């Protein structure tokens, strides 16, 4: 878990994206959102790993200004990452 949280904490993204993702994470619903992003609802750890891989690919597209890059899709992945991190922290406290 620490490794996943460390990777998430090491992400450096534009402040506007981070702020939007933080606001969006309040409405995150893993049962609704993960099937859209991952095609299934895995446990928190595997979900975060898959989301981190997606986010890394999206960030590469953003930085290189790829024509197919969609900021809204990237934001959805960041929201899910933050939501999963919250869930993982919650599970640690139980």
mmCIF file of N, CA and C in Angstrom:
data_model
loop_
_atom_site.group_PDB
_atom_site.id
_atom_site.type_symbol
_atom_site.label_atom_id
_atom_site.label_comp_id
_atom_site.label_asym_id
_atom_site.label_seq_id
_atom_site.Cartn_x
_atom_site.Cartn_y
_atom_site.Cartn_z
ATOM 1 N N UNK A 1 0.814 -1.182 0.000
ATOM 2 C CA UNK A 1 0.000 0.000 0.000
ATOM 3 C C UNK A 1 0.867 1.258 0.000
ATOM 4 N N UNK A 2 1.927 1.271 0.810
ATOM 5 C CA UNK A 2 2.784 2.452 0.879
ATOM 6 C C UNK A 2 3.381 2.778 -0.480
ATOM 7 N N UNK A 3 3.737 1.745 -1.244
ATOM 8 C CA UNK A 3 4.310 1.982 -2.559
ATOM 9 C C UNK A 3 3.293 2.667 -3.469
ATOM 10 N N UNK A 4 2.046 2.197 -3.446
ATOM 11 C CA UNK A 4 1.001 2.814 -4.262
ATOM 12 C C UNK A 4 0.749 4.253 -3.836
ATOM 13 N N UNK A 5 0.671 4.470 -2.542
ATOM 14 C CA UNK A 5 0.433 5.822 -2.043
ATOM 15 C C UNK A 5 1.637 6.717 -2.353
ATOM 16 N N UNK A 6 2.828 6.147 -2.305
ATOM 17 C CA UNK A 6 4.023 6.900 -2.663
ATOM 18 C C UNK A 6 4.011 7.310 -4.121
ATOM 19 N N UNK A 7 3.602 6.390 -4.993
ATOM 20 C CA UNK A 7 3.512 6.709 -6.419
ATOM 21 C C UNK A 7 2.474 7.796 -6.662
ATOM 22 N N UNK A 8 1.350 7.673 -5.987
ATOM 23 C CA UNK A 8 0.304 8.682 -6.141
ATOM 24 C C UNK A 8 0.797 10.038 -5.638
ATOM 25 N N UNK A 9 1.463 10.042 -4.512
ATOM 26 C CA UNK A 9 1.984 11.285 -3.951
ATOM 27 C C UNK A 9 3.083 11.912 -4.788
ATOM 28 N N UNK A 10 3.765 11.097 -5.575
ATOM 29 C CA UNK A 10 4.864 11.597 -6.404
ATOM 30 C C UNK A 10 4.383 12.211 -7.718
ATOM 31 N N UNK A 11 3.108 12.023 -8.052
ATOM 32 C CA UNK A 11 2.597 12.594 -9.298
ATOM 33 C C UNK A 11 2.661 14.112 -9.238
ATOM 34 N N UNK A 12 3.106 14.715 -10.309
ATOM 35 C CA UNK A 12 3.155 16.170 -10.420
ATOM 36 C C UNK A 12 2.328 16.553 -11.642
ATOM 37 N N UNK A 13 1.163 17.104 -11.380
ATOM 38 C CA UNK A 13 0.245 17.480 -12.446
ATOM 39 C C UNK A 13 -0.150 18.940 -12.284
ATOM 40 N N UNK A 14 -0.678 19.561 -13.349
ATOM 41 C CA UNK A 14 -1.096 20.959 -13.242
ATOM 42 C C UNK A 14 -2.093 21.152 -12.090
ATOM 43 N N UNK A 15 -1.946 22.263 -11.382
ATOM 44 C CA UNK A 15 -2.774 22.528 -10.204
ATOM 45 C C UNK A 15 -4.262 22.500 -10.534
ATOM 46 N N UNK A 16 -4.647 22.991 -11.701
ATOM 47 C CA UNK A 16 -6.057 22.987 -12.083
ATOM 48 C C UNK A 16 -6.597 21.561 -12.155
ATOM 49 N N UNK A 17 -5.811 20.644 -12.711
ATOM 50 C CA UNK A 17 -6.239 19.239 -12.785
ATOM 51 C C UNK A 17 -6.360 18.638 -11.391
ATOM 52 N N UNK A 18 -5.398 18.929 -10.542
ATOM 53 C CA UNK A 18 -5.406 18.379 -9.182
ATOM 54 C C UNK A 18 -6.621 18.892 -8.411
ATOM 55 N N UNK A 19 -6.878 20.186 -8.505
ATOM 56 C CA UNK A 19 -8.018 20.772 -7.801
ATOM 57 C C UNK A 19 -9.329 20.187 -8.310
ATOM 58 N N UNK A 20 -9.462 20.069 -9.619
ATOM 59 C CA UNK A 20 -10.679 19.492 -10.195
ATOM 60 C C UNK A 20 -10.853 18.041 -9.754
ATOM 61 N N UNK A 21 -9.769 17.287 -9.731
ATOM 62 C CA UNK A 21 -9.844 15.887 -9.308
ATOM 63 C C UNK A 21 -10.214 15.781 -7.833
ATOM 64 N N UNK A 22 -9.686 16.664 -7.011
ATOM 65 C CA UNK A 22 -10.032 16.656 -5.584
ATOM 66 C C UNK A 22 -11.519 16.922 -5.394
ATOM 67 N N UNK A 23 -12.054 17.873 -6.123
ATOM 68 C CA UNK A 23 -13.491 18.168 -6.044
ATOM 69 C C UNK A 23 -14.301 16.978 -6.557
ATOM 70 N N UNK A 24 -13.867 16.397 -7.655
ATOM 71 C CA UNK A 24 -14.583 15.266 -8.239
ATOM 72 C C UNK A 24 -14.543 14.019 -7.381
ATOM 73 N N UNK A 25 -13.481 13.862 -6.609
ATOM 74 C CA UNK A 25 -13.338 12.666 -5.766
ATOM 75 C C UNK A 25 -14.431 12.586 -4.710
ATOM 76 N N UNK A 26 -15.014 13.725 -4.354
ATOM 77 C CA UNK A 26 -16.106 13.717 -3.378
ATOM 78 C C UNK A 26 -17.319 12.949 -3.901
ATOM 79 N N UNK A 27 -17.513 12.943 -5.209
ATOM 80 C CA UNK A 27 -18.639 12.230 -5.806
ATOM 81 C C UNK A 27 -18.263 10.887 -6.404
ATOM 82 N N UNK A 28 -17.054 10.430 -6.149
ATOM 83 C CA UNK A 28 -16.574 9.168 -6.717
ATOM 84 C C UNK A 28 -17.353 7.984 -6.154
ATOM 85 N N UNK A 29 -17.757 7.093 -7.039
ATOM 86 C CA UNK A 29 -18.460 5.860 -6.663
ATOM 87 C C UNK A 29 -17.775 4.717 -7.408
ATOM 88 N N UNK A 30 -17.008 3.920 -6.697
ATOM 89 C CA UNK A 30 -16.199 2.886 -7.350
ATOM 90 C C UNK A 30 -17.053 1.884 -8.113
ATOM 91 N N UNK A 31 -18.246 1.554 -7.599
ATOM 92 C CA UNK A 31 -19.116 0.586 -8.274
ATOM 93 C C UNK A 31 -19.638 1.136 -9.601
ATOM 94 N N UNK A 32 -19.778 2.426 -9.694
ATOM 95 C CA UNK A 32 -20.249 3.073 -10.918
ATOM 96 C C UNK A 32 -19.089 3.407 -11.856
ATOM 97 N N UNK A 33 -17.988 3.925 -11.280
ATOM 98 C CA UNK A 33 -16.931 4.511 -12.096
ATOM 99 C C UNK A 33 -15.867 3.526 -12.577
ATOM 100 N N UNK A 34 -15.511 2.549 -11.756
ATOM 101 C CA UNK A 34 -14.449 1.620 -12.169
ATOM 102 C C UNK A 34 -14.814 0.779 -13.393
ATOM 103 N N UNK A 35 -16.065 0.290 -13.520
ATOM 104 C CA UNK A 35 -16.365 -0.459 -14.744
ATOM 105 C C UNK A 35 -16.173 0.371 -16.014
ATOM 106 N N UNK A 36 -16.424 1.662 -15.922
ATOM 107 C CA UNK A 36 -16.226 2.545 -17.078
ATOM 108 C C UNK A 36 -14.741 2.648 -17.411
ATOM 109 N N UNK A 37 -13.917 2.763 -16.388
ATOM 110 C CA UNK A 37 -12.478 2.963 -16.584
ATOM 111 C C UNK A 37 -11.706 1.671 -16.785
ATOM 112 N N UNK A 38 -12.084 0.620 -16.055
ATOM 113 C CA UNK A 38 -11.303 -0.623 -16.062
ATOM 114 C C UNK A 38 -12.059 -1.828 -16.611
ATOM 115 N N UNK A 39 -13.364 -1.689 -16.802
ATOM 116 C CA UNK A 39 -14.159 -2.812 -17.287
ATOM 117 C C UNK A 39 -14.567 -3.780 -16.190
ATOM 118 N N UNK A 40 -14.203 -3.473 -14.958
ATOM 119 C CA UNK A 40 -14.523 -4.340 -13.818
ATOM 120 C C UNK A 40 -14.321 -3.529 -12.540
ATOM 121 N N UNK A 41 -14.619 -4.161 -11.393
ATOM 122 C CA UNK A 41 -14.428 -3.509 -10.093
ATOM 123 C C UNK A 41 -13.471 -4.362 -9.265
ATOM 124 N N UNK A 42 -12.163 -4.189 -9.473
ATOM 125 C CA UNK A 42 -11.184 -4.957 -8.689
ATOM 126 C C UNK A 42 -11.026 -4.380 -7.285
ATOM 127 N N UNK A 43 -10.285 -5.089 -6.467
ATOM 128 C CA UNK A 43 -9.963 -4.580 -5.132
ATOM 129 C C UNK A 43 -9.157 -3.288 -5.272
ATOM 130 N N UNK A 44 -9.037 -2.558 -4.173
ATOM 131 C CA UNK A 44 -8.398 -1.228 -4.209
ATOM 132 C C UNK A 44 -6.971 -1.248 -4.759
ATOM 133 N N UNK A 45 -6.138 -2.139 -4.259
ATOM 134 C CA UNK A 45 -4.743 -2.176 -4.697
ATOM 135 C C UNK A 45 -4.602 -2.410 -6.188
ATOM 136 N N UNK A 46 -5.201 -3.493 -6.711
ATOM 137 C CA UNK A 46 -5.123 -3.719 -8.154
ATOM 138 C C UNK A 46 -5.772 -2.600 -8.972
ATOM 139 N N UNK A 47 -6.845 -2.020 -8.447
ATOM 140 C CA UNK A 47 -7.487 -0.905 -9.156
ATOM 141 C C UNK A 47 -6.527 0.275 -9.253
ATOM 142 N N UNK A 48 -5.864 0.591 -8.147
ATOM 143 C CA UNK A 48 -4.915 1.712 -8.167
ATOM 144 C C UNK A 48 -3.758 1.450 -9.122
ATOM 145 N N UNK A 49 -3.266 0.215 -9.155
ATOM 146 C CA UNK A 49 -2.165 -0.109 -10.074
ATOM 147 C C UNK A 49 -2.605 0.102 -11.520
ATOM 148 N N UNK A 50 -3.793 -0.390 -11.868
ATOM 149 C CA UNK A 50 -4.295 -0.237 -13.233
ATOM 150 C C UNK A 50 -4.545 1.236 -13.560
ATOM 151 N N UNK A 51 -5.100 1.965 -12.608
ATOM 152 C CA UNK A 51 -5.358 3.392 -12.825
ATOM 153 C C UNK A 51 -4.058 4.182 -12.965
ATOM 154 N N UNK A 52 -3.049 3.836 -12.175
ATOM 155 C CA UNK A 52 -1.750 4.507 -12.299
ATOM 156 C C UNK A 52 -1.140 4.270 -13.676
ATOM 157 N N UNK A 53 -1.290 3.062 -14.210
ATOM 158 C CA UNK A 53 -0.783 2.775 -15.562
ATOM 159 C C UNK A 53 -1.517 3.621 -16.594
ATOM 160 N N UNK A 54 -2.854 3.683 -16.479
ATOM 161 C CA UNK A 54 -3.636 4.503 -17.409
ATOM 162 C C UNK A 54 -3.236 5.971 -17.305
ATOM 163 N N UNK A 55 -3.090 6.444 -16.076
ATOM 164 C CA UNK A 55 -2.760 7.849 -15.868
ATOM 165 C C UNK A 55 -1.395 8.186 -16.450
ATOM 166 N N UNK A 56 -0.448 7.283 -16.288
ATOM 167 C CA UNK A 56 0.892 7.506 -16.841
ATOM 168 C C UNK A 56 0.836 7.647 -18.359
ATOM 169 N N UNK A 57 0.055 6.787 -19.012
ATOM 170 C CA UNK A 57 -0.084 6.860 -20.468
ATOM 171 C C UNK A 57 -0.783 8.159 -20.880
ATOM 172 N N UNK A 58 -1.803 8.545 -20.124
ATOM 173 C CA UNK A 58 -2.516 9.790 -20.439
ATOM 174 C C UNK A 58 -1.622 11.007 -20.238
ATOM 175 N N UNK A 59 -0.813 10.972 -19.197
ATOM 176 C CA UNK A 59 0.105 12.086 -18.946
ATOM 177 C C UNK A 59 1.120 12.213 -20.080
ATOM 178 N N UNK A 60 1.600 11.090 -20.572
ATOM 179 C CA UNK A 60 2.533 11.129 -21.701
ATOM 180 C C UNK A 60 1.861 11.758 -22.921
ATOM 181 N N UNK A 61 0.601 11.422 -23.152
ATOM 182 C CA UNK A 61 -0.144 12.022 -24.266
ATOM 183 C C UNK A 61 -0.347 13.518 -24.052
ATOM 184 N N UNK A 62 -0.650 13.905 -22.825
ATOM 185 C CA UNK A 62 -0.866 15.324 -22.517
ATOM 186 C C UNK A 62 0.400 16.135 -22.756
ATOM 187 N N UNK A 63 1.505 15.636 -22.214
ATOM 188 C CA UNK A 63 2.774 16.359 -22.314
ATOM 189 C C UNK A 63 3.241 16.467 -23.764
ATOM 190 N N UNK A 64 3.028 15.409 -24.533
ATOM 191 C CA UNK A 64 3.466 15.437 -25.931
ATOM 192 C C UNK A 64 2.407 16.029 -26.864
ATOM 193 N N UNK A 65 1.299 16.488 -26.290
ATOM 194 C CA UNK A 65 0.229 17.142 -27.052
ATOM 195 C C UNK A 65 -0.320 16.260 -28.170
ATOM 196 N N UNK A 66 -0.546 15.007 -27.829
ATOM 197 C CA UNK A 66 -1.101 14.060 -28.805
ATOM 198 C C UNK A 66 -2.514 14.508 -29.196
ATOM 199 N N UNK A 67 -2.869 14.383 -30.469
ATOM 200 C CA UNK A 67 -4.185 14.834 -30.923
ATOM 201 C C UNK A 67 -5.354 14.104 -30.243
ATOM 202 N N UNK A 68 -5.185 12.859 -29.873
ATOM 203 C CA UNK A 68 -6.277 12.102 -29.273
ATOM 204 C C UNK A 68 -6.439 12.285 -27.780
ATOM 205 N N UNK A 69 -5.607 13.114 -27.170
ATOM 206 C CA UNK A 69 -5.663 13.309 -25.721
ATOM 207 C C UNK A 69 -6.981 13.972 -25.323
ATOM 208 N N UNK A 70 -7.616 13.422 -24.280
ATOM 209 C CA UNK A 70 -8.871 13.983 -23.765
ATOM 210 C C UNK A 70 -8.686 14.322 -22.287
ATOM 211 N N UNK A 71 -8.679 15.604 -21.990
ATOM 212 C CA UNK A 71 -8.486 16.050 -20.606
ATOM 213 C C UNK A 71 -9.571 15.502 -19.686
ATOM 214 N N UNK A 72 -10.803 15.396 -20.174
ATOM 215 C CA UNK A 72 -11.900 14.880 -19.343
ATOM 216 C C UNK A 72 -11.642 13.431 -18.941
ATOM 217 N N UNK A 73 -11.125 12.629 -19.860
ATOM 218 C CA UNK A 73 -10.804 11.231 -19.537
ATOM 219 C C UNK A 73 -9.670 11.163 -18.521
ATOM 220 N N UNK A 74 -8.678 12.001 -18.700
ATOM 221 C CA UNK A 74 -7.542 12.051 -17.782
ATOM 222 C C UNK A 74 -8.043 12.436 -16.386
ATOM 223 N N UNK A 75 -8.927 13.410 -16.344
ATOM 224 C CA UNK A 75 -9.490 13.847 -15.070
ATOM 225 C C UNK A 75 -10.274 12.724 -14.393
ATOM 226 N N UNK A 76 -11.022 11.948 -15.170
ATOM 227 C CA UNK A 76 -11.766 10.822 -14.594
ATOM 228 C C UNK A 76 -10.827 9.825 -13.926
ATOM 229 N N UNK A 77 -9.689 9.575 -14.542
ATOM 230 C CA UNK A 77 -8.713 8.642 -13.970
ATOM 231 C C UNK A 77 -8.113 9.228 -12.694
ATOM 232 N N UNK A 78 -7.799 10.513 -12.703
ATOM 233 C CA UNK A 78 -7.265 11.151 -11.492
ATOM 234 C C UNK A 78 -8.289 11.131 -10.357
ATOM 235 N N UNK A 79 -9.550 11.368 -10.679
ATOM 236 C CA UNK A 79 -10.616 11.298 -9.673
ATOM 237 C C UNK A 79 -10.682 9.897 -9.085
ATOM 238 N N UNK A 80 -10.643 8.888 -9.950
ATOM 239 C CA UNK A 80 -10.699 7.502 -9.479
ATOM 240 C C UNK A 80 -9.491 7.173 -8.607
ATOM 241 N N UNK A 81 -8.320 7.643 -8.998
ATOM 242 C CA UNK A 81 -7.125 7.411 -8.179
ATOM 243 C C UNK A 81 -7.283 8.010 -6.788
ATOM 244 N N UNK A 82 -7.778 9.218 -6.731
ATOM 245 C CA UNK A 82 -7.972 9.854 -5.423
ATOM 246 C C UNK A 82 -9.047 9.138 -4.616
ATOM 247 N N UNK A 83 -10.108 8.723 -5.288
ATOM 248 C CA UNK A 83 -11.164 7.983 -4.601
ATOM 249 C C UNK A 83 -10.679 6.650 -4.070
ATOM 250 N N UNK A 84 -9.877 5.948 -4.862
ATOM 251 C CA UNK A 84 -9.337 4.658 -4.419
ATOM 252 C C UNK A 84 -8.349 4.847 -3.270
ATOM 253 N N UNK A 85 -7.579 5.920 -3.314
ATOM 254 C CA UNK A 85 -6.645 6.201 -2.216
ATOM 255 C C UNK A 85 -7.411 6.443 -0.923
ATOM 256 N N UNK A 86 -8.505 7.175 -1.017
ATOM 257 C CA UNK A 86 -9.346 7.396 0.170
ATOM 258 C C UNK A 86 -9.890 6.073 0.702
ATOM 259 N N UNK A 87 -10.356 5.235 -0.204
ATOM 260 C CA UNK A 87 -10.904 3.933 0.200
ATOM 261 C C UNK A 87 -9.828 3.072 0.845
ATOM 262 N N UNK A 88 -8.647 3.079 0.284
ATOM 263 C CA UNK A 88 -7.544 2.294 0.840
ATOM 264 C C UNK A 88 -7.185 2.781 2.246
ATOM 265 N N UNK A 89 -7.155 4.084 2.427
ATOM 266 C CA UNK A 89 -6.889 4.634 3.765
ATOM 267 C C UNK A 89 -7.995 4.247 4.746
ATOM 268 N N UNK A 90 -9.238 4.291 4.272
ATOM 269 C CA UNK A 90 -10.373 3.926 5.120
ATOM 270 C C UNK A 90 -10.272 2.467 5.548
ATOM 271 N N UNK A 91 -9.916 1.594 4.620
ATOM 272 C CA UNK A 91 -9.790 0.169 4.932
ATOM 273 C C UNK A 91 -8.662 -0.083 5.921
ATOM 274 N N UNK A 92 -7.624 0.726 5.857
ATOM 275 C CA UNK A 92 -6.505 0.586 6.790
ATOM 276 C C UNK A 92 -6.923 0.927 8.217
ATOM 277 N N UNK A 93 -7.898 1.814 8.349
ATOM 278 C CA UNK A 93 -8.350 2.254 9.670
ATOM 279 C C UNK A 93 -9.341 1.289 10.304
ATOM 280 N N UNK A 94 -9.948 0.440 9.498
ATOM 281 C CA UNK A 94 -10.961 -0.500 10.019
ATOM 282 C C UNK A 94 -10.299 -1.655 10.720
#
